[in-house]
Short mmCIF file of C-alpha atoms and ligand atoms in Angstrom, two decimals:
data_model
loop_
_atom_site.label_atom_id
_atom_site.label_comp_id
_atom_site.label_asym_id
_atom_site.label_seq_id
_atom_site.Cartn_x
_atom_site.Cartn_y
_atom_site.Cartn_z
CA UNK A 66 69.09 185.98 101.35
CA UNK A 67 69.78 185.59 105.06
CA UNK A 68 68.83 181.96 104.89
CA UNK A 69 71.11 181.43 101.95
CA UNK A 70 74.10 182.88 103.77
CA UNK A 71 73.43 180.69 106.79
CA UNK A 72 73.17 177.60 104.52
CA UNK A 73 76.37 178.58 102.75
CA UNK A 74 78.23 178.91 106.13
CA UNK A 75 76.97 175.53 107.23
CA UNK A 76 78.19 173.97 104.05
CA UNK A 77 81.61 175.47 104.52
CA UNK A 78 81.90 174.33 108.15
CA UNK A 79 80.87 170.85 107.24
CA UNK A 80 83.11 170.74 104.25
CA UNK A 81 86.10 171.82 106.26
CA UNK A 82 85.52 169.53 109.15
CA UNK A 83 84.96 166.60 106.84
CA UNK A 84 88.04 167.21 104.80
CA UNK A 85 90.06 167.15 107.94
CA UNK A 86 88.66 163.64 108.76
CA UNK A 87 89.09 162.65 105.20
CA UNK A 88 92.85 163.04 105.06
CA UNK A 89 93.15 160.63 107.98
CA UNK A 90 90.81 158.18 106.39
CA UNK A 91 92.63 158.16 102.99
CA UNK A 92 95.87 157.20 104.82
CA UNK A 93 94.09 154.42 106.65
CA UNK A 94 92.74 152.97 103.43
CA UNK A 95 96.17 153.02 101.87
CA UNK A 96 97.75 151.41 104.86
CA UNK A 97 95.38 148.51 105.45
CA UNK A 98 94.47 145.65 103.14
CA UNK A 99 90.88 144.73 102.41
CA UNK A 100 89.44 148.13 103.20
CA UNK A 101 86.42 148.96 100.96
CA UNK A 102 86.57 151.94 98.65
CA UNK A 103 83.92 154.58 99.38
CA UNK A 104 82.16 155.42 96.08
CA UNK A 105 79.54 158.12 96.19
CA UNK A 106 77.04 157.98 93.33
CA UNK A 107 74.28 160.46 92.58
CA UNK A 108 71.50 157.92 92.05
CA UNK A 109 70.45 154.32 91.78
CA UNK A 110 71.58 153.07 88.30
CA UNK A 111 75.14 154.24 89.04
CA UNK A 112 74.97 152.28 92.30
CA UNK A 113 73.97 149.18 90.31
CA UNK A 114 76.82 149.54 87.85
CA UNK A 115 79.41 150.29 90.57
CA UNK A 116 78.36 147.27 92.61
CA UNK A 117 78.34 145.00 89.54
CA UNK A 118 81.99 145.89 88.90
CA UNK A 119 83.30 146.69 92.41
CA UNK A 120 81.30 143.93 94.23
CA UNK A 121 82.72 143.35 97.75
CA UNK A 122 85.53 145.87 97.25
CA UNK A 123 83.24 148.91 97.24
CA UNK A 124 81.03 150.65 99.68
CA UNK A 125 78.45 152.64 97.64
CA UNK A 126 76.74 155.70 99.14
CA UNK A 127 73.76 156.96 97.09
CA UNK A 128 73.01 160.69 97.23
CA UNK A 129 69.41 160.55 95.97
CA UNK A 130 67.59 157.99 98.13
CA UNK A 131 64.22 156.35 97.45
CA UNK A 132 61.16 158.52 97.74
CA UNK A 133 62.76 161.59 96.13
CA UNK A 134 62.04 162.57 92.56
CA UNK A 135 65.54 162.62 91.04
CA UNK A 136 64.70 165.31 88.59
CA UNK A 137 63.78 167.76 91.31
CA UNK A 138 66.64 167.03 93.68
CA UNK A 139 68.78 169.57 95.56
CA UNK A 140 71.80 168.34 97.63
CA UNK A 141 72.09 169.08 101.35
CA UNK A 142 75.26 169.76 103.30
CA UNK A 143 75.28 166.11 104.37
CA UNK A 144 75.52 165.05 100.70
CA UNK A 145 78.31 167.49 100.06
CA UNK A 146 80.14 166.00 103.07
CA UNK A 147 79.74 162.46 101.72
CA UNK A 148 81.07 163.43 98.29
CA UNK A 149 84.00 165.28 99.82
CA UNK A 150 85.04 162.38 101.97
CA UNK A 151 84.58 159.62 99.35
CA UNK A 152 87.31 158.23 97.12
CA UNK A 153 85.22 158.42 93.93
CA UNK A 154 82.14 160.48 92.96
CA UNK A 155 80.12 159.16 90.05
CA UNK A 156 77.31 161.18 88.48
CA UNK A 157 75.26 160.52 85.40
CA UNK A 158 76.04 163.58 83.40
CA UNK A 159 73.96 165.19 80.60
CA UNK A 160 72.57 167.43 83.25
CA UNK A 161 70.59 164.68 84.98
CA UNK A 162 72.10 166.43 87.99
CA UNK A 163 71.87 170.17 87.34
CA UNK A 164 73.33 170.70 90.84
CA UNK A 165 76.54 168.89 90.14
CA UNK A 166 78.71 171.84 88.93
CA UNK A 167 78.05 173.71 92.13
CA UNK A 168 78.99 170.70 94.13
CA UNK A 169 82.18 170.07 92.19
CA UNK A 170 83.19 173.71 92.71
CA UNK A 171 82.67 173.48 96.44
CA UNK A 172 84.37 170.21 97.27
CA UNK A 173 87.84 170.93 98.55
CA UNK A 174 89.21 167.43 98.64
CA UNK A 175 91.07 167.47 95.30
CA UNK A 176 91.79 163.72 95.53
CA UNK A 177 88.24 162.71 94.89
CA UNK A 178 88.11 160.95 91.52
CA UNK A 179 85.23 162.47 89.54
CA UNK A 180 83.34 160.37 87.03
CA UNK A 181 80.91 161.78 84.43
CA UNK A 182 79.37 158.42 83.45
CA UNK A 183 78.05 159.82 80.19
CA UNK A 184 81.50 160.40 78.78
CA UNK A 185 81.58 158.67 75.40
CA UNK A 186 77.85 157.84 75.05
CA UNK A 187 75.92 158.53 71.96
CA UNK A 188 73.48 161.11 73.43
CA UNK A 189 69.99 161.82 72.09
CA UNK A 190 68.92 165.47 71.74
CA UNK A 191 65.99 166.27 73.92
CA UNK A 192 62.78 166.91 72.09
CA UNK A 193 61.79 170.61 72.32
CA UNK A 194 60.94 171.64 75.83
CA UNK A 195 57.25 171.90 76.63
CA UNK A 196 55.76 174.92 78.22
CA UNK A 197 56.49 175.29 81.88
CA UNK A 198 59.32 172.78 81.79
CA UNK A 199 62.31 173.44 83.90
CA UNK A 200 64.93 175.63 82.23
CA UNK A 201 67.78 174.16 84.18
CA UNK A 202 67.95 170.94 82.15
CA UNK A 203 70.25 170.52 79.21
CA UNK A 204 69.98 169.82 75.55
CA UNK A 205 70.25 166.03 75.77
CA UNK A 206 68.01 163.39 77.19
CA UNK A 207 69.81 162.12 80.30
CA UNK A 208 68.16 158.65 80.54
CA UNK A 209 71.18 156.75 79.11
CA UNK A 210 71.19 153.94 81.72
CA UNK A 211 67.99 152.60 80.19
CA UNK A 212 69.96 151.53 77.15
CA UNK A 213 71.80 148.20 77.51
CA UNK A 214 74.29 149.63 75.02
CA UNK A 215 75.01 152.91 76.82
CA UNK A 216 75.07 151.04 80.15
CA UNK A 217 78.28 149.44 78.83
CA UNK A 218 79.85 152.84 78.30
CA UNK A 219 78.83 154.08 81.70
CA UNK A 220 80.14 150.92 83.37
CA UNK A 221 83.45 151.33 81.52
CA UNK A 222 83.83 154.84 82.90
CA UNK A 223 83.19 153.51 86.40
CA UNK A 224 85.58 150.59 85.93
CA UNK A 225 88.37 153.00 84.86
CA UNK A 226 87.85 155.09 87.97
CA UNK A 227 87.94 151.99 90.21
CA UNK A 228 91.22 150.88 88.66
CA UNK A 229 92.61 154.37 89.15
CA UNK A 230 91.61 154.35 92.78
CA UNK A 231 92.68 150.79 93.49
CA UNK A 232 95.21 149.60 90.86
CA UNK A 233 96.17 146.52 92.84
CA UNK A 234 92.74 145.04 92.07
CA UNK A 235 92.72 145.87 88.39
CA UNK A 236 92.21 142.26 87.25
CA UNK A 237 89.29 141.82 89.62
CA UNK A 238 87.49 144.93 88.25
CA UNK A 239 88.25 143.96 84.64
CA UNK A 240 86.89 140.41 85.19
CA UNK A 241 83.68 141.69 86.85
CA UNK A 242 83.24 144.23 84.12
CA UNK A 243 83.56 141.63 81.32
CA UNK A 244 81.03 139.41 83.11
CA UNK A 245 78.57 142.29 83.45
CA UNK A 246 79.01 143.18 79.76
CA UNK A 247 78.24 139.58 78.82
CA UNK A 248 74.98 139.78 80.81
CA UNK A 249 74.09 143.06 79.09
CA UNK A 250 74.87 141.60 75.65
CA UNK A 251 72.93 138.42 76.26
CA UNK A 252 69.90 140.33 77.40
CA UNK A 253 70.19 142.71 74.38
CA UNK A 254 70.49 139.83 71.89
CA UNK A 255 67.62 137.97 73.33
CA UNK A 256 65.26 140.92 73.05
CA UNK A 257 66.65 142.26 69.80
CA UNK A 258 65.53 138.96 68.23
CA UNK A 259 62.11 139.21 69.85
CA UNK A 260 61.41 142.86 68.95
CA UNK A 261 62.61 142.32 65.33
CA UNK A 262 59.73 139.86 64.91
CA UNK A 263 56.88 142.17 66.07
CA UNK A 264 55.37 144.64 63.69
CA UNK A 265 53.87 146.95 66.32
CA UNK A 266 56.66 149.10 67.74
CA UNK A 267 54.73 151.70 69.78
CA UNK A 268 54.11 151.85 73.50
CA UNK A 269 52.74 154.40 75.95
CA UNK A 270 54.28 155.12 79.32
CA UNK A 271 54.00 157.64 82.18
CA UNK A 272 57.40 159.39 82.12
CA UNK A 273 59.36 159.80 78.83
CA UNK A 274 62.46 157.98 80.15
CA UNK A 275 62.79 155.30 77.45
CA UNK A 276 64.12 156.96 74.27
CA UNK A 277 67.50 155.14 74.62
CA UNK A 278 65.75 151.81 75.19
CA UNK A 279 63.67 152.65 72.08
CA UNK A 280 66.72 153.35 70.00
CA UNK A 281 68.31 150.06 71.01
CA UNK A 282 65.34 148.02 69.83
CA UNK A 283 63.85 150.25 67.17
CA UNK A 284 60.71 151.05 69.24
CA UNK A 285 58.76 154.24 69.82
CA UNK A 286 57.49 155.65 73.09
CA UNK A 287 54.71 158.14 73.73
CA UNK A 288 54.19 159.42 77.28
CA UNK A 289 51.98 161.18 79.70
CA UNK A 290 54.77 163.27 81.22
CA UNK A 291 57.82 164.60 79.45
CA UNK A 292 61.58 163.88 79.81
CA UNK A 293 61.79 165.64 83.17
CA UNK A 294 58.73 164.17 84.87
CA UNK A 295 57.10 167.58 85.18
CA UNK A 296 53.69 166.57 86.46
CA UNK A 297 50.14 166.25 85.20
CA UNK A 298 49.58 166.58 81.48
CA UNK A 299 47.26 169.12 79.83
CA UNK A 300 43.76 168.11 78.63
CA UNK A 301 45.04 168.59 75.07
CA UNK A 302 47.98 166.17 75.65
CA UNK A 303 45.62 163.62 77.24
CA UNK A 304 43.31 163.76 74.15
CA UNK A 305 46.29 163.29 71.88
CA UNK A 306 47.35 160.25 73.88
CA UNK A 307 43.87 158.74 73.76
CA UNK A 308 43.85 159.12 69.93
CA UNK A 309 47.37 157.76 69.67
CA UNK A 310 46.58 154.75 71.86
CA UNK A 311 43.37 153.92 69.87
CA UNK A 312 45.04 154.42 66.48
CA UNK A 313 47.92 152.15 67.36
CA UNK A 314 45.88 149.62 69.29
CA UNK A 315 47.88 150.12 72.46
CA UNK A 316 46.81 147.40 74.93
CA UNK A 317 48.97 148.40 77.84
CA UNK A 318 49.72 151.76 79.48
CA UNK A 319 52.91 151.62 81.47
CA UNK A 320 53.37 153.56 84.74
CA UNK A 321 56.43 154.43 86.69
CA UNK A 322 56.51 154.73 90.44
CA UNK A 323 57.45 158.46 90.22
CA UNK A 324 55.14 159.56 87.39
CA UNK A 325 51.43 160.15 87.68
CA UNK A 326 49.79 156.65 88.12
CA UNK A 327 46.30 158.11 88.36
CA UNK A 328 46.63 159.59 84.87
CA UNK A 329 47.87 156.22 83.54
CA UNK A 330 44.76 154.61 85.08
CA UNK A 331 42.45 157.22 83.51
CA UNK A 332 44.01 156.82 80.14
CA UNK A 333 43.96 153.05 80.26
CA UNK A 334 40.25 153.06 81.16
CA UNK A 335 39.55 155.47 78.34
CA UNK A 336 41.14 153.31 75.66
CA UNK A 337 40.36 149.88 77.19
CA UNK A 338 43.98 149.05 78.03
CA UNK A 339 45.56 147.65 81.19
CA UNK A 340 48.14 149.36 83.37
CA UNK A 341 51.52 147.71 83.86
CA UNK A 342 54.42 148.81 86.06
CA UNK A 343 57.66 149.73 84.41
CA UNK A 344 60.98 150.55 86.02
CA UNK A 345 62.87 153.78 85.17
CA UNK A 346 65.47 152.56 87.69
CA UNK A 347 65.84 156.12 88.95
CA UNK A 348 65.19 154.64 92.38
CA UNK A 349 65.53 151.03 93.46
CA UNK A 350 62.21 149.15 93.38
CA UNK A 351 61.07 145.65 94.41
CA UNK A 352 64.62 144.78 95.43
CA UNK A 353 65.52 144.02 91.79
CA UNK A 354 68.99 144.63 90.32
CA UNK A 355 69.69 146.28 87.05
CA UNK A 356 69.54 143.24 84.89
CA UNK A 357 66.40 141.97 86.55
CA UNK A 358 64.63 145.32 86.20
CA UNK A 359 65.55 145.67 82.61
CA UNK A 360 64.53 142.11 81.77
CA UNK A 361 61.23 142.81 83.42
CA UNK A 362 60.74 146.03 81.37
CA UNK A 363 61.67 144.37 78.09
CA UNK A 364 59.47 141.37 78.66
CA UNK A 365 56.47 143.50 79.55
CA UNK A 366 56.92 145.78 76.56
CA UNK A 367 57.42 142.80 74.27
CA UNK A 368 54.21 141.12 75.55
CA UNK A 369 52.23 144.40 75.07
CA UNK A 370 53.41 144.57 71.45
CA UNK A 371 53.04 140.91 70.51
ZN1 LIG B 222 63.64 160.49 84.44
#
């Protein structure tokens, strides 16, 4: 309790001092041409979308940095300070960030433009929660950014916020957005064609992050860990996966950086499959952008099904 009070006081002090700086900064931005817009985003995919549309006119600050499991994150006073002094704050929504309500309540800079990137997406209900799974998560699967279709909706929400913050560059944001959409559509069409031609639609991965990608391409995922990356699976779950992989002649077990790679290795050995890396994009990896990572994912899944 004592520690909580101290933490709360620290948060208040930082919030107040930062909001004082912030007023000055906002005026500076308005007064000088060519100043970048500070956009704070909760995690990597939102940085990708914001940079694709804002390009050299935005300075993106990512709250959840590499090396942290995004599903277990708690913000620090520093993060709150960043959000409070930014022009725009973008979060994924669908309770990918269970901490966001508290943060929104505590920021006292009412000029920050808040963006729930999931506004308007066609959300998928989460499969029933498994035993021991975190109760703080919501009813919908939050991994919308792994759908090339829903990425368009998220990008549109971000574009609208950029225009609201910086109306004089409206044409620039619209143009970049249209170009990004074309890239998303091209990638979608290319792989829609490919996946339509394969009869095997089932793949196995480490973390159940791909239900939206599966919906886009009519595929089916099975996974070692659940939707919230909750750790090592039970012996029973592992046996089920072995049976599933054998029955469906799964030749590749995918593994994400944040999930349990050892379990992927064990499973692969058990069923005579190989292990391939897949990107959940929750953190930036191998210096690849959104389109490159998604292309990589789709190509690897396609090869494994062919
Ligand atoms: Zn995830």
